[in-house]
Short mmCIF file of C-alpha atoms and ligand atoms in Angstrom, two decimals:
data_model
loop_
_atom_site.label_atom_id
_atom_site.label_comp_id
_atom_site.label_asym_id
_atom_site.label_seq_id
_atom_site.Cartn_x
_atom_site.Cartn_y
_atom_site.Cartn_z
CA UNK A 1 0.00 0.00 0.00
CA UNK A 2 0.89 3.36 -0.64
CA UNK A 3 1.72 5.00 2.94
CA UNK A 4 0.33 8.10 3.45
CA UNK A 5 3.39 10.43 3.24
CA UNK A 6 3.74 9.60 -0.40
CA UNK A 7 -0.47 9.50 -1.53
CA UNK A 8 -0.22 13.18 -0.45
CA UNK A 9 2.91 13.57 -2.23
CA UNK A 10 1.90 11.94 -5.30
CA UNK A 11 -1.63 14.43 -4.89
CA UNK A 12 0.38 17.44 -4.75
CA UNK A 13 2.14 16.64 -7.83
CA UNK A 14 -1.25 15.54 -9.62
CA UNK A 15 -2.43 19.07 -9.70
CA UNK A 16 0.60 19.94 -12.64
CA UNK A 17 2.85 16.71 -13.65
CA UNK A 18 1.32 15.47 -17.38
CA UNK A 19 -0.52 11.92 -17.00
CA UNK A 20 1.30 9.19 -19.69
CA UNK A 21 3.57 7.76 -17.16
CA UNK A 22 4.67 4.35 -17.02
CA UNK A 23 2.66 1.77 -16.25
CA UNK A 24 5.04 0.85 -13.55
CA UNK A 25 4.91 4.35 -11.87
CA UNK A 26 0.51 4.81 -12.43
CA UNK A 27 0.65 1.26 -10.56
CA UNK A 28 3.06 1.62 -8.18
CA UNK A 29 2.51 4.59 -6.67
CA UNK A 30 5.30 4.75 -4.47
CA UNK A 31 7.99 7.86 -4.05
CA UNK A 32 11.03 6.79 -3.88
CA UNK A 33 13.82 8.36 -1.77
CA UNK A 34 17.14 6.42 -1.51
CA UNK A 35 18.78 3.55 -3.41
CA UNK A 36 21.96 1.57 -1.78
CA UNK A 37 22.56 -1.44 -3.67
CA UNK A 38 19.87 -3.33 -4.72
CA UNK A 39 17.53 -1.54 -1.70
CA UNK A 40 15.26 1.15 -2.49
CA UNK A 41 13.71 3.38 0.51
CA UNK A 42 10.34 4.93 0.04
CA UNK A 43 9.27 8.72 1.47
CA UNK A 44 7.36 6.45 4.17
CA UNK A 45 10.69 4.34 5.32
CA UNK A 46 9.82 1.56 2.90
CA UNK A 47 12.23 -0.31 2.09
CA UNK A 48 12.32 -2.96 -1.40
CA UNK A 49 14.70 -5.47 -3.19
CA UNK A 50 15.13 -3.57 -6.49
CA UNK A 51 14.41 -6.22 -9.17
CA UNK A 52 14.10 -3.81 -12.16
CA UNK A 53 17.32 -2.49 -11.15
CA UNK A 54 16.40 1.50 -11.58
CA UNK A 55 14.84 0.81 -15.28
CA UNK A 56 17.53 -1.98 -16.06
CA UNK A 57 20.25 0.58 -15.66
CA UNK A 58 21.54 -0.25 -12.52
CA UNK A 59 24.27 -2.99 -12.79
CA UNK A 60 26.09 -2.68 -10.09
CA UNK A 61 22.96 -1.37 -7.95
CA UNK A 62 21.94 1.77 -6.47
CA UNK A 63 24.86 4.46 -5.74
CA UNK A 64 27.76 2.20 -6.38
CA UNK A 65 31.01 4.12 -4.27
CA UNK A 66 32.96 3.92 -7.48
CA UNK A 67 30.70 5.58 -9.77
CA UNK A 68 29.34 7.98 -7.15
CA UNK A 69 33.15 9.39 -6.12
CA UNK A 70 33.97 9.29 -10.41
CA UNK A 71 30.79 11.47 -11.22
CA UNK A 72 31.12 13.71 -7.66
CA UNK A 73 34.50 14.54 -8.74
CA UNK A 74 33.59 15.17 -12.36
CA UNK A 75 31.12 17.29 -10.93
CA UNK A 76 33.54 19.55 -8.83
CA UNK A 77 35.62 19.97 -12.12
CA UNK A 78 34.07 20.35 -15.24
CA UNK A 79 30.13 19.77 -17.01
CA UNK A 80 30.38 20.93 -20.37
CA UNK A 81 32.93 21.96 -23.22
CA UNK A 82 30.40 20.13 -26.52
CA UNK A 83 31.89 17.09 -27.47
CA UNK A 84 35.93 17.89 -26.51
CA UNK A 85 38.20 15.48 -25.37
CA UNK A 86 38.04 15.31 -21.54
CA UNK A 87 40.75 13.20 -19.67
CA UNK A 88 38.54 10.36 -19.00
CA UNK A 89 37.55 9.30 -22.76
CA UNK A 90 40.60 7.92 -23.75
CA UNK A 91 40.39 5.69 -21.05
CA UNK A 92 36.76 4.76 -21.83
CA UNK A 93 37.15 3.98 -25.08
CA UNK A 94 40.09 1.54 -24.66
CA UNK A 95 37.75 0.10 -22.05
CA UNK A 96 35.32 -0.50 -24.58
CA UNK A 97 37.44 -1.80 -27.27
CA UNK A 98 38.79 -4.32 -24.42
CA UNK A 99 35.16 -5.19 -23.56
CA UNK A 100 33.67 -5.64 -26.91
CA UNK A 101 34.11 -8.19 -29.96
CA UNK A 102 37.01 -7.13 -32.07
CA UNK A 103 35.08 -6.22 -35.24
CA UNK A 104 33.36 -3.15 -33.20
CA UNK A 105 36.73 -0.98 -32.56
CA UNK A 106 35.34 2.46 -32.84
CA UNK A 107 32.87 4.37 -30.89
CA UNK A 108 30.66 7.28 -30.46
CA UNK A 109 28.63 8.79 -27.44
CA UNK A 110 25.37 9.95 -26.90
CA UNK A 111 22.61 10.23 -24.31
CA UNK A 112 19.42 7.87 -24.75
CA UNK A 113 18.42 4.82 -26.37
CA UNK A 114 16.81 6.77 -28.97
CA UNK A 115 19.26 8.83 -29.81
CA UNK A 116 21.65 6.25 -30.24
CA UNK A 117 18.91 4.39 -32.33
CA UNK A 118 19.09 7.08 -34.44
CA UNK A 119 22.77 8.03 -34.58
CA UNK A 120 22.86 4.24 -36.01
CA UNK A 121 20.11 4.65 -38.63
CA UNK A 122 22.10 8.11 -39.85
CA UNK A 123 25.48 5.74 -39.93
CA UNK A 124 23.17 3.65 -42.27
CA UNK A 125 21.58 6.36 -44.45
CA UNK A 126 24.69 7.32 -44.97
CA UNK A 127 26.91 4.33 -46.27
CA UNK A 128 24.05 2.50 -48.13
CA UNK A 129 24.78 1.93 -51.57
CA UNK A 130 22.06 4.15 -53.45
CA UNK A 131 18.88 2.62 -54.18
CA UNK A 132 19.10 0.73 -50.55
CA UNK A 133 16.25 3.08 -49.12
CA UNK A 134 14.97 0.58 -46.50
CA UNK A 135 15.50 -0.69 -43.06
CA UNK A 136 14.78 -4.09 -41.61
CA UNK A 137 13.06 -4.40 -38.40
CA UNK A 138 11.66 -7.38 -36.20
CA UNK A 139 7.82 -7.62 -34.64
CA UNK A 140 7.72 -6.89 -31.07
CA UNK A 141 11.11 -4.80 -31.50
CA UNK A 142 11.76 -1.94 -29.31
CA UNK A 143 13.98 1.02 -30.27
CA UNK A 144 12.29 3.99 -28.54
CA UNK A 145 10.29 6.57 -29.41
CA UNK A 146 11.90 9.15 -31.27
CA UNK A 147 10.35 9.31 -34.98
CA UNK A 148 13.37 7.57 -36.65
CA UNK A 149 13.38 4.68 -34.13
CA UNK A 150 9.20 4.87 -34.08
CA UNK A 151 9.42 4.03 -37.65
CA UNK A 152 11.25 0.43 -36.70
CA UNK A 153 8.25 -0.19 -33.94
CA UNK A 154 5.45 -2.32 -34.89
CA UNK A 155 3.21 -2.35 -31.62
CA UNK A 156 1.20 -0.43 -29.68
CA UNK A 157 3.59 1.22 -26.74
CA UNK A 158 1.30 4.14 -26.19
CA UNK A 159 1.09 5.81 -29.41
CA UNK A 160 0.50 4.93 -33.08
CA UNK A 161 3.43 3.30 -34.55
CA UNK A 162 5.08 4.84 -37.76
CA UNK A 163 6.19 1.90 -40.41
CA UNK A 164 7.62 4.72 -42.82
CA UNK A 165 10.46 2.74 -44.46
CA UNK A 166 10.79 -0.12 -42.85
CA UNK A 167 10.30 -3.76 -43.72
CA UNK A 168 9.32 -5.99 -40.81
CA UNK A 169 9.92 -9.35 -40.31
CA UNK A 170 9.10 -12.27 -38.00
CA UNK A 171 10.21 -12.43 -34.19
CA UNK A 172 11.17 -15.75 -32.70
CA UNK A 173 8.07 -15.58 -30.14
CA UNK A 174 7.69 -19.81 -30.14
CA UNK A 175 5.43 -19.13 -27.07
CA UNK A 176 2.75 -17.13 -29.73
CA UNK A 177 4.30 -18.34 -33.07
CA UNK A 178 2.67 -16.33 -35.85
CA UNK A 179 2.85 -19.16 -37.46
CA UNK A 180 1.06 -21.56 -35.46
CA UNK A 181 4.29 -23.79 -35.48
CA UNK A 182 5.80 -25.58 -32.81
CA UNK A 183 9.60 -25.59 -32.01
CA UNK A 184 11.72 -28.08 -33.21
CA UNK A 185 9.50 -29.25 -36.25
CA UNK A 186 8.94 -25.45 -37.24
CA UNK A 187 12.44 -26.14 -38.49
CA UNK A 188 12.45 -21.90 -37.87
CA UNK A 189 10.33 -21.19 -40.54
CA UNK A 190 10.02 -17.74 -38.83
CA UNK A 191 13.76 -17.43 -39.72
CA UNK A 192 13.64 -18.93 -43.19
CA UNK A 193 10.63 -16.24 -43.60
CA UNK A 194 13.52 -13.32 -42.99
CA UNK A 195 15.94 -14.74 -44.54
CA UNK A 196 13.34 -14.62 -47.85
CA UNK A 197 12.52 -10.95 -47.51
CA UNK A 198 16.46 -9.97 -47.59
CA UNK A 199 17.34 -11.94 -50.29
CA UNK A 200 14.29 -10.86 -52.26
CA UNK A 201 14.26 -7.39 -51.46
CA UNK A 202 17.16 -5.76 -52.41
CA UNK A 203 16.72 -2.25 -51.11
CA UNK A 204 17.15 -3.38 -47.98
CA UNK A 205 20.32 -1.83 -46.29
CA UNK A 206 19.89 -3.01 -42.62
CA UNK A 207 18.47 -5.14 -39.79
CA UNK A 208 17.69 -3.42 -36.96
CA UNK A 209 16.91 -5.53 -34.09
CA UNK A 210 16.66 -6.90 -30.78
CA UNK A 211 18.89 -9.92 -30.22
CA UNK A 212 16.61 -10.75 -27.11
CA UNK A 213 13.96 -8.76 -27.73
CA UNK A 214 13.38 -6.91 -24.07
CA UNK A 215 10.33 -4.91 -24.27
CA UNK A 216 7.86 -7.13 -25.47
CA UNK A 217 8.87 -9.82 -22.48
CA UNK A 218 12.31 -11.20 -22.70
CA UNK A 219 11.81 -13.23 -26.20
CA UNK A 220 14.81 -15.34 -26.48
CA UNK A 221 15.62 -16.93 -30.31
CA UNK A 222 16.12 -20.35 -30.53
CA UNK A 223 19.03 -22.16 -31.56
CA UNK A 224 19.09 -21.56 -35.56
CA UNK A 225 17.10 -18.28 -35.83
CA UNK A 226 19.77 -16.02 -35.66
CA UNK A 227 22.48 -18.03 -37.47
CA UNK A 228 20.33 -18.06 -40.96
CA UNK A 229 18.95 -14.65 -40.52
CA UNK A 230 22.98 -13.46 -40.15
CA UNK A 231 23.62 -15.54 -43.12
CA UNK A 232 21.38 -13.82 -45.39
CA UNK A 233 22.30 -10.11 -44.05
CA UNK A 234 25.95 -11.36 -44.79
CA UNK A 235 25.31 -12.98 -48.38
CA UNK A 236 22.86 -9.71 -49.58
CA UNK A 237 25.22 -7.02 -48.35
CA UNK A 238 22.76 -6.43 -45.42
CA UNK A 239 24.03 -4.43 -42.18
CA UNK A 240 23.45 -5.60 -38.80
CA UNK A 241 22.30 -3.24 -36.05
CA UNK A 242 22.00 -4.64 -32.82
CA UNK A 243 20.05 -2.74 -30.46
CA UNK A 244 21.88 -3.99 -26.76
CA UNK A 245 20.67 -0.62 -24.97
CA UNK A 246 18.82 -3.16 -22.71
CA UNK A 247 20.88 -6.29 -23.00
CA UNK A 248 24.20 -4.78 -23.42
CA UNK A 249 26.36 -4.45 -20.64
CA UNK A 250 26.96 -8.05 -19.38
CA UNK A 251 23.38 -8.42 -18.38
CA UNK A 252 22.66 -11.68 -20.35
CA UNK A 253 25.92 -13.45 -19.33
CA UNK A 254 28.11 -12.06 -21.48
CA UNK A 255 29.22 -8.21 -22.48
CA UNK A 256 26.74 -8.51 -25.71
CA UNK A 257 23.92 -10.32 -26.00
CA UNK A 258 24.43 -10.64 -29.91
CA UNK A 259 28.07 -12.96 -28.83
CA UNK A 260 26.07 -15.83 -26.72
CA UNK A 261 23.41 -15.74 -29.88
CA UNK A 262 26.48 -16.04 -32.46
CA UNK A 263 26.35 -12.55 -33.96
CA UNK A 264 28.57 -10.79 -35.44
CA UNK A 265 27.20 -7.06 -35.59
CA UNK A 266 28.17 -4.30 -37.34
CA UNK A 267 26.89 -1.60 -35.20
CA UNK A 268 26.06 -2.45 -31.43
CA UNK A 269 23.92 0.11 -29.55
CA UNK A 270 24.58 0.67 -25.63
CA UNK A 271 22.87 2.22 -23.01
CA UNK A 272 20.91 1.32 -19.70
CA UNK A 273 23.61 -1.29 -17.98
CA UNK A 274 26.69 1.25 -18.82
CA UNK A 275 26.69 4.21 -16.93
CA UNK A 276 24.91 3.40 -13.67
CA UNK A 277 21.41 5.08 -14.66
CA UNK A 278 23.38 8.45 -15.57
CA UNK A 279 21.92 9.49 -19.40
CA UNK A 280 24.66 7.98 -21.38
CA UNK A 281 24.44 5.95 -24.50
CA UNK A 282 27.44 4.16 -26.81
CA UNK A 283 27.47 4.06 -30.99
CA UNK A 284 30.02 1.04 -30.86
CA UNK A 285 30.61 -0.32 -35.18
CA UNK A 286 33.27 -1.26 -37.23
CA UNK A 287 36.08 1.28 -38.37
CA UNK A 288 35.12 1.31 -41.80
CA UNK A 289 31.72 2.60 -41.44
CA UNK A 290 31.79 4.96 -38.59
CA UNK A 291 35.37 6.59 -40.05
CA UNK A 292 33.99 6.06 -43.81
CA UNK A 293 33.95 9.88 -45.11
CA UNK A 294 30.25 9.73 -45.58
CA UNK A 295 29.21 8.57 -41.96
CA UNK A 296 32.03 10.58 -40.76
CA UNK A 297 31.11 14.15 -41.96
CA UNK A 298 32.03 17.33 -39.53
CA UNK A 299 29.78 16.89 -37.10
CA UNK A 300 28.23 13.80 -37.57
CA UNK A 301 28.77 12.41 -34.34
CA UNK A 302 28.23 15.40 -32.52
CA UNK A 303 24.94 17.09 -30.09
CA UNK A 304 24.67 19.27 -26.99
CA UNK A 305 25.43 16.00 -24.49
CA UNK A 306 27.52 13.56 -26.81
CA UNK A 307 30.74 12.77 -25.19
CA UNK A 308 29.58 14.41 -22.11
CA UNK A 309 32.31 14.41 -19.35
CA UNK A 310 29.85 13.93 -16.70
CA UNK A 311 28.30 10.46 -18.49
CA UNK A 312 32.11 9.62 -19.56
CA UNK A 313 32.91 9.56 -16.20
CA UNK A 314 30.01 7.51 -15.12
CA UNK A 315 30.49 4.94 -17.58
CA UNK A 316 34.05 4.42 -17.40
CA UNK A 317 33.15 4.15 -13.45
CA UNK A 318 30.69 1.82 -14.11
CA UNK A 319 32.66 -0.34 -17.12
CA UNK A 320 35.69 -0.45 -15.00
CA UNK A 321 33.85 -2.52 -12.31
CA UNK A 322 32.22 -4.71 -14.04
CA UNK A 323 35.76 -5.52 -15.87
CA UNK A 324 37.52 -5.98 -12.85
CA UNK A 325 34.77 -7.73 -10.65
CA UNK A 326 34.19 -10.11 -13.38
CA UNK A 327 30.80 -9.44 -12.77
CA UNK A 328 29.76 -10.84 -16.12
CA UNK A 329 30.64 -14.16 -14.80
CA UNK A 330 28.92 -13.50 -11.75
CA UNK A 331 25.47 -12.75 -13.94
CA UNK A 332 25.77 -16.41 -15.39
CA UNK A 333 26.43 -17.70 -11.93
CA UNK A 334 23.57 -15.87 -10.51
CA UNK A 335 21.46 -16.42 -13.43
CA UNK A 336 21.45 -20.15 -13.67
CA UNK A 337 19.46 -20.06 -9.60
CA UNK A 338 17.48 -17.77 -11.27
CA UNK A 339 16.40 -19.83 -14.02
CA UNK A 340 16.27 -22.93 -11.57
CA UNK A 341 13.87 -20.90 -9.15
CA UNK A 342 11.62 -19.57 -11.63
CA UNK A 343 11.27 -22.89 -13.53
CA UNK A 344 9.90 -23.96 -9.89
CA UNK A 345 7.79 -21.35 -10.36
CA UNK A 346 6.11 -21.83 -13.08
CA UNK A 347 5.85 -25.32 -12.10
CA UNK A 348 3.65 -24.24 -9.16
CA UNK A 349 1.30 -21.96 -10.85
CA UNK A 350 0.58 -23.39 -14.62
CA UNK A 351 -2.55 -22.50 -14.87
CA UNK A 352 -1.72 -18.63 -14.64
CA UNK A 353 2.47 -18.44 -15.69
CA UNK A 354 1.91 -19.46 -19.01
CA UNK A 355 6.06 -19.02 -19.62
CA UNK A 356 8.98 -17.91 -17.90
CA UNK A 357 11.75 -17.14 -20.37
CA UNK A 358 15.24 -15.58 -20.05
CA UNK A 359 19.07 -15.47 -20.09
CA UNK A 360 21.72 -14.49 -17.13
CA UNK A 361 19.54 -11.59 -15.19
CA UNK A 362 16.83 -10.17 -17.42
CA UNK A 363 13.35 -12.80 -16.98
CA UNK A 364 10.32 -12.35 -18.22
CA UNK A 365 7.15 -14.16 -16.65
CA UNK A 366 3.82 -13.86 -19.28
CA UNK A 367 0.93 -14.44 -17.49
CA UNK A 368 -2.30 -15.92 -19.12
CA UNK A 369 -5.94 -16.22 -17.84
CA UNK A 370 -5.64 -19.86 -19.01
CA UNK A 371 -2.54 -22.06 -20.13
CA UNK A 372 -4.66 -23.53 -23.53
CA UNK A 373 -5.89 -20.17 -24.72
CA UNK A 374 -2.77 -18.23 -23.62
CA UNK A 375 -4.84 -15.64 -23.47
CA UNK A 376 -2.90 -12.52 -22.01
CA UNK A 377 -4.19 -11.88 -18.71
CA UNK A 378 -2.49 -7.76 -17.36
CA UNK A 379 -4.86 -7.77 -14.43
CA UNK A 380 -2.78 -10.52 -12.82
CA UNK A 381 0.32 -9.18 -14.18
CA UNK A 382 -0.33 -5.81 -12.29
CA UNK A 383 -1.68 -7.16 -8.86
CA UNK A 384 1.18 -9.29 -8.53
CA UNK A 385 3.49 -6.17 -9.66
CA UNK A 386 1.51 -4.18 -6.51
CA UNK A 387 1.19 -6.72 -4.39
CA UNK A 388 5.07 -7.55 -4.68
CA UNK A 389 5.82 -3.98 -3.89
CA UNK A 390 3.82 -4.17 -0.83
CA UNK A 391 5.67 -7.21 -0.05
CA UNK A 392 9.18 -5.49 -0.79
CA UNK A 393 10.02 -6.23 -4.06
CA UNK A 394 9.83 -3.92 -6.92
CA UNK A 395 9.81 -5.86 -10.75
CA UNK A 396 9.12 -4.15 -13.87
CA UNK A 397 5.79 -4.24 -15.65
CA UNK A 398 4.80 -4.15 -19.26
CA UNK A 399 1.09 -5.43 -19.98
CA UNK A 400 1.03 -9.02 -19.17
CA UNK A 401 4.44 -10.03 -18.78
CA UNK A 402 6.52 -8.90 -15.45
CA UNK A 403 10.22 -8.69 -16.21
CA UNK A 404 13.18 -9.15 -13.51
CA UNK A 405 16.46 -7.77 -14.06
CA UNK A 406 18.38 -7.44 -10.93
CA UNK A 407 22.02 -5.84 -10.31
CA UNK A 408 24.92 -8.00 -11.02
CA UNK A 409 26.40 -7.27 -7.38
CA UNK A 410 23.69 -9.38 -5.46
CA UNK A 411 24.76 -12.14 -3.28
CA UNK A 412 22.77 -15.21 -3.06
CA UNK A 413 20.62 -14.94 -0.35
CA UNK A 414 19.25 -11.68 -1.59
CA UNK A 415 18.51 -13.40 -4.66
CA UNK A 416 16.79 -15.95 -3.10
CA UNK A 417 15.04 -13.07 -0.72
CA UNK A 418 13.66 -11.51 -3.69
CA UNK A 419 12.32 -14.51 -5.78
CA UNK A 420 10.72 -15.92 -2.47
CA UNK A 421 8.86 -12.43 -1.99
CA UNK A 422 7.92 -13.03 -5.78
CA UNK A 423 6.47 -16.21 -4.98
CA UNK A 424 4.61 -15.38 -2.01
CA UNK A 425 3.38 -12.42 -3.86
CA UNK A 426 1.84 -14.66 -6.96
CA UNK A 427 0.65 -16.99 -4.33
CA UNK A 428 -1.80 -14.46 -2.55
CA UNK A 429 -3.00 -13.36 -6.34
CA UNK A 430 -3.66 -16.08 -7.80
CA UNK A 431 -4.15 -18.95 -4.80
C1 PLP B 1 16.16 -2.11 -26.96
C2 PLP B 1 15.86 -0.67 -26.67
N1 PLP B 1 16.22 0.28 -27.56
C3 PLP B 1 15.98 1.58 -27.35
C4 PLP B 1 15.33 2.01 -26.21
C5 PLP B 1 15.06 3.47 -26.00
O1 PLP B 1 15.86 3.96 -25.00
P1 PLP B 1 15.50 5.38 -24.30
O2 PLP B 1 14.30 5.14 -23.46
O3 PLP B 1 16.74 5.67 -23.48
O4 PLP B 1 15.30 6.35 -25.39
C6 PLP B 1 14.94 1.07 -25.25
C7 PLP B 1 14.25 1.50 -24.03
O5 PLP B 1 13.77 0.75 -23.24
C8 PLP B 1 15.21 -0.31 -25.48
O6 PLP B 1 14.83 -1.25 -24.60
#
């Protein structure tokens, strides 16, 4: 329940803040006042296991000491000079280029998902071979909501989408198969369906997509969509953009989602995981196309907060602990209980957990009003959201499907805290 510090809080701000928040905030309802590790403190003294770590920014938790002394003391020194070299980017982009698969050895910086979405799309424009006017994207992709990135969205998140110039092609959602397939026989039609529309289209000039795809509920590919999609991209001179702004970072088990899933990108996008919830946002592609003299133009890479010292400094913070904590390793580690727990799960509630899907620390759990219809059912996805709050443990909600994506830094026990409080809280629901 909402104590009563924060209702009248939340009714002062009523009066003036625009309605259109997220669904986890309108639901919610809580004001939050502290984060230390993975615990959140409410304006009432509530206190909660942070299982959506911030928005899936916070790796290494709330208010890591690293990152906190690297941005304080950025902060004493220097904000803005545009996109100048500050002392810290050298070291961040060495970081990178230590972190990341060999092929992607140059980088650029921005602030948001979108914007990198977009930077990417601009890097595209600009090196396709003429007549290449089109852009790949997959159903139930996310890429934010900037027009450019809108135009690559092909479901409802709030607003109309905007197919402009792109082409779409199947996700690997075996759980809803458009194709009313099952996995193995489907032999990946879904897959062989992509592959078809690049090698028959040939003004397409690049897949933009979602190795897992994280906003429509954790959808993760199975073995042999992603090789023959890469194949044809490869064989038709197709580009590969892989949006990672939610599962880059190490939050899958390894520093890119697209290297556990055999991909070899292009151009990798970065964002939530890698800079401790600070606005920060990484253009990561091969030499050749972001130094190529048409990407590269004066300017190109350039905006009011690209290469921001303050976000540098964050990132490099956050970056250089996750390198030297091996704290990628510790997301496989911690991921595998995870799995194991929520497979009990689902094995306790069947009727209403219709799948629980995931890799390292990012989950998703669809619920359905029935496990033969598969019906979506968001009314049980938002009281066990509320209900786990009130319990101490904050997810993160999207329509029917409650995602968990906790720090990396968590020890066991708090793990095991958290997905017992997750239990308990789909027990009183649905019991
Ligand atoms: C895969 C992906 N791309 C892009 C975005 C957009 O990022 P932002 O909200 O920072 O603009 C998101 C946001 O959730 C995302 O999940």
């Amino acid at each position: 329940m909402t104590g009563l510090r924060q209702a009248e809080h939340l009714a002062r701000e009523a009066r003036h803040l625009a309605p259109g928040a997220s669904e986890e905030a309108v639901h919610g309802r809580r004001v939050f006042t502290e984060g230390r590790g993975p615990v959140l403190t409410d304006l009432d003294g509530n206190q909660y296991l942070d299982f959506a770590a911030g928005t899936l920014t916070q790796s290494l938790g709330h208010g890591h000491p690293e990152v906190v002394e690297a941005l304080t003391a950025q902060a004493r020194r220097l904000w803005n000079v545009h996109d100048s070299a500050t002392p810290d980017r050298a070291g961040l982009l060495e970081l990178l280029a230590r972190l990341l698969p060999e092929q992607l050895d140059t980088y650029a910086f921005f602030s948001t998902g979108a914007e990198v979405v977009e930077a990417a799309l601009r890097v595209v424009q600009a090196t396709a071979p003429p007549g290449r006017n089109r852009v790949g994207a997959l159903r139930h992709g996310f890429h934010g909501k900037t027009m450019g990135a809108r135009m690559l969205v092909h479901w409802d998140v709030g607003h109309q989408s905007f197919s402009g110039n792109s082409v779409l092609g199947y996700s690997p959602y075996c759980y809803r198969c458009p194709l009313e397939l099952e996995y193995p026989s489907c032999d990946v039609r879904c897959a062989t369906l992509v592959r078809r529309h690049i090698a028959e289209k040939p003004n397409v000039s690049a897949l933009v997509f979602e190795p897992v795809l994280g906003a429509a509920g954790v959808i993760v590919p199975p073995p042999g969509y992603w090789e023959r999609i890469t194949e044809a991209c490869r064989d038709n001179g197709v580009l590969l953009v892989a949006d990672e702004v939610l599962t880059g970072g190490g939050r899958t088990g390894a520093f890119l989602a697209s290297e556990l899933l055999g991909v070899e990108p292009d151009l990798a996008l970065l964002s939530k995981g890698t800079a401790s919830g600070f606005p920060f946002a990484v253009l990561a592609g091969r030499g050749e196309l972001l130094r190529s003299p048409e990407a590269a133009t004066p300017g190109a890479y350039a905006s009011t907060y690209a290469s921001n010292p303050l976000g540098i400094a964050a990132a490099r913070a956050t970056l250089e602990v996750v390198e030297r904590d091996r704290l990628i390793e510790r997301v496989r580690v911690l991921g595998e209980l995870m799995g194991d727990r929520l497979g009990a799960l689902r094995s306790r509630f069947p009727r209403h957990l219709g799948q629980v899907r995931g890799l390292g620390l990012l989950w998703g759990l669809e619920f359905v009003t029935d496990p033969t219809s598969r019906t979506p059912a968001p009314e049980v996805a938002r009281d066990v959201y509320t209900t786990a709050l009130d319990l101490g443990l904050r997810t993160s909600l999207g329509g029917h499907i409650l995602r968990l994506a906790p720090p990396f830094t968590l020890d066991e026990a708090v793990l095991e805290e958290g997905l017992r409080l997750l239990d308990k809280a789909v027990e009183r629901v649905v019991a």
